[in-house]
Short mmCIF file of C-alpha atoms and ligand atoms in Angstrom, two decimals:
data_model
loop_
_atom_site.label_atom_id
_atom_site.label_comp_id
_atom_site.label_asym_id
_atom_site.label_seq_id
_atom_site.Cartn_x
_atom_site.Cartn_y
_atom_site.Cartn_z
CA MET D 100 -9.72 -23.53 7.70
CA ALA D 101 -10.30 -19.88 6.80
CA ARG D 102 -7.14 -17.86 6.29
CA GLN D 103 -7.08 -14.65 8.31
CA PHE D 104 -6.81 -11.64 5.99
CA PHE D 105 -3.44 -9.91 6.36
CA VAL D 106 -2.43 -6.32 5.60
CA GLY D 107 1.17 -5.21 5.87
CA GLY D 108 2.34 -1.61 5.57
CA ASN D 109 5.87 -1.18 4.26
CA PHE D 110 7.00 2.37 5.01
CA LYS D 111 10.32 1.72 3.21
CA MET D 112 12.88 4.49 3.93
CA ASN D 113 10.18 7.11 4.46
CA GLY D 114 9.00 9.24 7.34
CA SER D 115 10.25 11.03 10.41
CA LEU D 116 9.55 10.60 14.11
CA ALA D 117 6.69 13.07 13.79
CA SER D 118 5.12 11.76 10.56
CA ILE D 119 5.34 8.12 11.65
CA LYS D 120 3.82 8.97 15.04
CA LYS D 121 0.90 10.55 13.18
CA ILE D 122 0.35 7.40 11.08
CA ILE D 123 0.44 5.22 14.19
CA ASP D 124 -1.90 7.56 16.11
CA ASP D 125 -4.35 7.36 13.21
CA LEU D 126 -4.09 3.57 13.16
CA ASN D 127 -4.72 3.43 16.90
CA ASN D 128 -7.67 5.79 16.63
CA ALA D 129 -9.18 3.59 13.92
CA ASN D 130 -9.78 0.91 16.57
CA LEU D 131 -9.21 -1.95 14.13
CA ASP D 132 -11.14 -4.98 15.29
CA GLY D 133 -8.43 -7.60 14.77
CA LYS D 134 -10.42 -9.44 12.11
CA THR D 135 -7.62 -8.57 9.68
CA GLU D 136 -4.05 -9.08 10.89
CA VAL D 137 -2.25 -5.73 10.52
CA VAL D 138 1.54 -5.39 10.57
CA VAL D 139 3.46 -2.17 9.92
CA ALA D 140 7.12 -2.01 8.93
CA PRO D 141 8.79 1.33 9.71
CA PRO D 142 12.47 1.99 9.03
CA ALA D 143 14.62 0.08 11.55
CA LEU D 144 15.50 3.25 13.44
CA TYR D 145 11.85 3.72 14.42
CA LEU D 146 10.93 0.11 15.21
CA LEU D 147 11.04 0.42 18.98
CA SER D 148 9.24 3.73 19.20
CA VAL D 149 6.51 2.45 16.86
CA GLN D 150 6.24 -0.71 18.88
CA LYS D 151 5.67 1.35 22.04
CA LEU D 152 3.07 3.58 20.39
CA LEU D 153 1.15 0.97 18.44
CA ASN D 154 -1.92 -0.58 20.03
CA ALA D 155 -2.51 -4.31 19.77
CA PRO D 156 -3.62 -6.24 17.82
CA ALA D 157 -1.56 -4.37 15.19
CA GLN D 158 2.08 -5.46 15.19
CA VAL D 159 5.43 -4.15 13.96
CA SER D 160 7.75 -5.70 11.42
CA ALA D 161 11.33 -5.09 10.37
CA GLN D 162 12.00 -4.53 6.68
CA ASN D 163 15.05 -6.78 6.58
CA ALA D 164 17.32 -8.91 8.77
CA PHE D 165 20.60 -10.74 8.27
CA THR D 166 21.40 -14.44 8.31
CA GLU D 167 23.62 -14.45 11.41
CA ALA D 168 22.73 -14.13 15.09
CA SER D 169 25.57 -11.71 15.91
CA GLY D 170 29.02 -10.67 14.82
CA ALA D 171 31.02 -8.31 12.66
CA PHE D 172 28.29 -7.35 10.18
CA THR D 173 28.23 -3.57 10.33
CA GLY D 174 24.87 -2.08 9.50
CA GLU D 175 22.90 -5.29 9.82
CA ILE D 176 20.27 -6.41 12.34
CA SER D 177 19.96 -10.05 13.34
CA PRO D 178 16.71 -11.96 13.63
CA ASN D 179 17.69 -12.83 17.19
CA GLN D 180 17.98 -9.13 18.04
CA LEU D 181 14.53 -8.52 16.56
CA LYS D 182 13.14 -11.35 18.66
CA ASP D 183 14.94 -9.98 21.73
CA ALA D 184 13.33 -6.59 21.11
CA ASP D 185 9.87 -8.20 20.78
CA VAL D 186 9.64 -7.50 17.06
CA HIS D 187 8.04 -10.66 15.75
CA TRP D 188 7.82 -10.01 12.01
CA VAL D 189 10.32 -9.33 9.24
CA ILE D 190 9.91 -8.62 5.53
CA LEU D 191 12.49 -10.55 3.50
CA GLY D 192 13.23 -10.64 -0.22
CA HIS D 193 11.56 -7.37 -1.07
CA SER D 194 12.27 -6.55 -4.73
CA GLU D 195 14.11 -3.38 -3.69
CA ARG D 196 16.47 -5.51 -1.59
CA ARG D 197 16.89 -7.93 -4.48
CA ALA D 198 17.45 -5.25 -7.13
CA LEU D 199 19.40 -2.61 -5.19
CA PHE D 200 21.25 -4.51 -2.47
CA GLY D 201 22.10 -7.81 -4.14
CA ASP D 202 19.78 -10.07 -2.16
CA SER D 203 19.95 -13.20 -4.31
CA ASP D 204 17.43 -16.06 -4.13
CA LYS D 205 19.95 -17.95 -1.97
CA LEU D 206 20.60 -15.06 0.40
CA VAL D 207 16.87 -14.41 0.77
CA ALA D 208 16.34 -18.10 1.48
CA ASP D 209 19.12 -18.13 4.09
CA LYS D 210 17.63 -15.04 5.71
CA VAL D 211 14.21 -16.74 5.84
CA LYS D 212 15.81 -19.79 7.42
CA ALA D 213 17.59 -17.69 10.05
CA ALA D 214 14.44 -15.68 10.79
CA VAL D 215 12.14 -18.66 11.30
CA GLY D 216 14.95 -20.34 13.25
CA ALA D 217 14.96 -17.36 15.61
CA GLY D 218 11.19 -17.68 16.02
CA LEU D 219 10.16 -14.78 13.77
CA SER D 220 7.31 -14.70 11.32
CA VAL D 221 8.29 -13.73 7.80
CA ILE D 222 6.67 -11.83 4.96
CA ALA D 223 8.58 -13.47 2.11
CA CYS D 224 8.42 -11.41 -1.08
CA ILE D 225 8.60 -12.85 -4.57
CA GLY D 226 7.68 -11.57 -8.00
CA GLU D 227 8.69 -11.14 -11.60
CA THR D 228 10.07 -8.16 -13.49
CA LEU D 229 8.22 -6.60 -16.42
CA GLU D 230 10.55 -8.37 -18.85
CA GLU D 231 9.85 -11.72 -17.19
CA ARG D 232 6.08 -11.14 -17.32
CA GLU D 233 6.29 -10.14 -20.96
CA ASN D 234 8.34 -13.17 -21.92
CA GLY D 235 5.88 -15.45 -20.14
CA THR D 236 8.14 -16.70 -17.35
CA THR D 237 6.26 -15.38 -14.29
CA LYS D 238 5.41 -18.88 -13.02
CA GLN D 239 8.99 -20.12 -13.40
CA VAL D 240 10.39 -17.04 -11.68
CA VAL D 241 8.14 -17.24 -8.61
CA GLU D 242 8.66 -21.00 -8.39
CA ARG D 243 12.44 -20.52 -8.58
CA GLN D 244 12.27 -17.97 -5.74
CA LEU D 245 10.05 -20.29 -3.67
CA ASP D 246 12.19 -23.37 -4.40
CA ALA D 247 15.23 -21.54 -3.03
CA ILE D 248 13.40 -21.04 0.27
CA ALA D 249 11.93 -24.55 0.35
CA ASN D 250 15.42 -26.00 -0.18
CA VAL D 251 16.69 -24.62 3.13
CA ILE D 252 13.72 -24.67 5.54
CA GLN D 253 11.55 -27.43 7.00
CA PRO D 254 7.99 -28.03 5.77
CA GLU D 255 6.55 -26.93 9.13
CA ASP D 256 8.36 -23.58 8.84
CA TRP D 257 5.79 -22.47 6.24
CA LYS D 258 3.40 -21.94 9.19
CA LYS D 259 5.57 -18.89 10.03
CA ILE D 260 5.55 -17.48 6.50
CA VAL D 261 3.22 -15.16 4.62
CA ILE D 262 4.06 -15.14 0.92
CA ALA D 263 3.87 -11.69 -0.68
CA TYR D 264 3.47 -11.88 -4.44
CA GLU D 265 4.72 -8.54 -5.68
CA PRO D 266 5.18 -8.12 -9.42
CA VAL D 267 8.17 -5.77 -9.64
CA TRP D 268 6.53 -3.76 -12.42
CA ALA D 269 3.62 -2.94 -10.12
CA ILE D 270 5.65 -1.76 -7.12
CA GLY D 271 5.59 1.98 -6.63
CA THR D 272 4.53 2.50 -10.23
CA GLY D 273 0.80 3.07 -9.85
CA LYS D 274 0.40 0.16 -12.30
CA VAL D 275 -1.58 -2.46 -10.39
CA ALA D 276 -1.91 -6.05 -11.61
CA THR D 277 -5.38 -6.89 -12.80
CA VAL D 278 -7.40 -9.06 -10.45
CA GLN D 279 -7.05 -11.89 -12.97
CA GLN D 280 -3.26 -11.52 -13.24
CA ALA D 281 -2.88 -11.51 -9.45
CA GLN D 282 -5.36 -14.34 -8.89
CA ASP D 283 -3.74 -16.53 -11.56
CA THR D 284 -0.28 -16.18 -10.00
CA HIS D 285 -1.64 -16.67 -6.47
CA ALA D 286 -3.32 -19.86 -7.66
CA ASP D 287 -0.01 -21.01 -9.20
CA ILE D 288 1.75 -20.31 -5.88
CA ARG D 289 -0.91 -22.26 -3.97
CA ALA D 290 -0.52 -25.16 -6.40
CA TRP D 291 3.25 -25.02 -5.82
CA LEU D 292 2.66 -25.18 -2.05
CA GLU D 293 0.46 -28.24 -2.47
CA LYS D 294 2.94 -29.99 -4.75
CA LYS D 295 6.18 -29.07 -2.97
CA ILE D 296 5.17 -28.70 0.67
CA SER D 297 1.79 -30.16 1.61
CA LYS D 298 -1.96 -29.89 1.12
CA GLU D 299 -2.15 -28.31 4.57
CA ALA D 300 0.44 -25.65 3.67
CA ALA D 301 -1.52 -24.87 0.50
CA GLU D 302 -4.73 -24.47 2.47
CA THR D 303 -3.33 -22.42 5.34
CA THR D 304 -0.49 -20.26 3.99
CA ARG D 305 -1.51 -16.67 3.36
CA ILE D 306 -0.57 -15.38 -0.09
CA ILE D 307 -0.83 -11.60 -0.19
CA TYR D 308 -0.57 -9.24 -3.15
CA GLY D 309 1.63 -6.15 -3.32
CA GLY D 310 2.00 -3.56 -6.04
CA SER D 311 0.28 -0.17 -6.06
CA VAL D 312 -2.56 -1.29 -3.79
CA ASN D 313 -4.74 1.59 -2.68
CA ALA D 314 -8.15 2.10 -1.11
CA LYS D 315 -9.77 2.16 -4.56
CA ASN D 316 -8.41 -1.08 -6.00
CA ALA D 317 -8.22 -3.07 -2.74
CA PRO D 318 -11.88 -4.19 -2.55
CA GLU D 319 -11.86 -5.88 -5.96
CA LEU D 320 -8.48 -7.53 -5.39
CA ALA D 321 -9.60 -8.69 -1.94
CA GLY D 322 -12.53 -10.50 -3.53
CA ALA D 323 -10.28 -12.94 -5.41
CA PRO D 324 -10.29 -16.39 -3.82
CA ASP D 325 -6.52 -16.76 -3.49
CA ILE D 326 -5.68 -13.20 -2.42
CA ASP D 327 -5.38 -13.30 1.37
CA GLY D 328 -4.30 -9.73 1.93
CA PHE D 329 -1.89 -7.05 0.82
CA LEU D 330 1.58 -5.67 1.27
CA VAL D 331 1.14 -1.94 0.84
CA GLY D 332 3.96 0.53 0.20
CA GLY D 333 3.05 4.09 -0.77
CA ALA D 334 -0.55 3.97 0.45
CA SER D 335 0.55 2.73 3.89
CA LEU D 336 1.85 6.26 4.56
CA LYS D 337 -1.57 7.78 3.84
CA PRO D 338 -4.90 7.79 5.69
CA GLU D 339 -6.32 5.39 3.08
CA PHE D 340 -4.21 2.63 4.69
CA ILE D 341 -6.95 2.35 7.30
CA ASP D 342 -9.53 1.74 4.57
CA ILE D 343 -7.30 -0.99 3.16
CA CYS D 344 -7.03 -2.58 6.61
CA ARG D 345 -10.84 -2.53 6.79
CA VAL D 346 -11.45 -3.92 3.32
CA LYS D 347 -12.76 -7.20 4.77
CA ALA D 348 -14.78 -5.54 7.57
C1 LIG G 133 5.90 -2.57 -1.50
O1 LIG G 133 6.77 -1.79 -1.15
O2 LIG G 133 5.94 -3.73 -1.10
C2 LIG G 133 4.86 -2.09 -2.39
C3 LIG G 133 3.98 -2.95 -2.84
O3 LIG G 133 4.86 -0.75 -2.73
P1 LIG G 133 3.66 0.06 -3.43
O4 LIG G 133 2.38 -0.29 -2.70
O5 LIG G 133 4.03 1.50 -3.26
O6 LIG G 133 3.61 -0.37 -4.86
#
């Protein structure tokens, strides 16, 4: 079964009502054909206005969600609330959440469990630091992050998950992984899926690459057999995002 190419745009904590409206207008005017699945993740404050503006088949995603359905968790959004508001995607485990806000492997895994339990689809981010790449532990690190998730969800839940391999050293740095580096790790992740989950999960789960993707480097990366799309940060705020969404056109 062919895996549908997937492009996510992570706006992070950037933009204003006006600048985000402009990005969404441009996306709408691009008349994307739906061949590639496109999901944009604005800051939480703008989720509902983006959702109203955005034309299908593009979809919106939250950038984070908590583990609980409701309660005294000031500042958090629950997966159930996202579902209630018709937001069907959430990014979890982004390296900025892990590094700056203390999202441990276990917390990320529990968030993934809560999100799929609420019926959301998840962009689950994993990836090694520069130090980990340089000391040769990339495979162990991504497997540890994936094991944490696999330990708390059911095998069929992987149908709701897109894995985003995002080497931390490539995020927001302009330093993109080589096609070979990305492909090798994606192949390791697919092998992990086959060994730990199932052959079907290995064949059908999208594994996308994130880390300084732009319109220039996207075509070559997209040609690698195990790269099923991208999670795009900085370039998702620029007109070139549309070219990235069309890379498989
Ligand atoms: C990201 O935020 O997930 C990301 C990959 O950022 P950038 O494209 O800016 O490196």
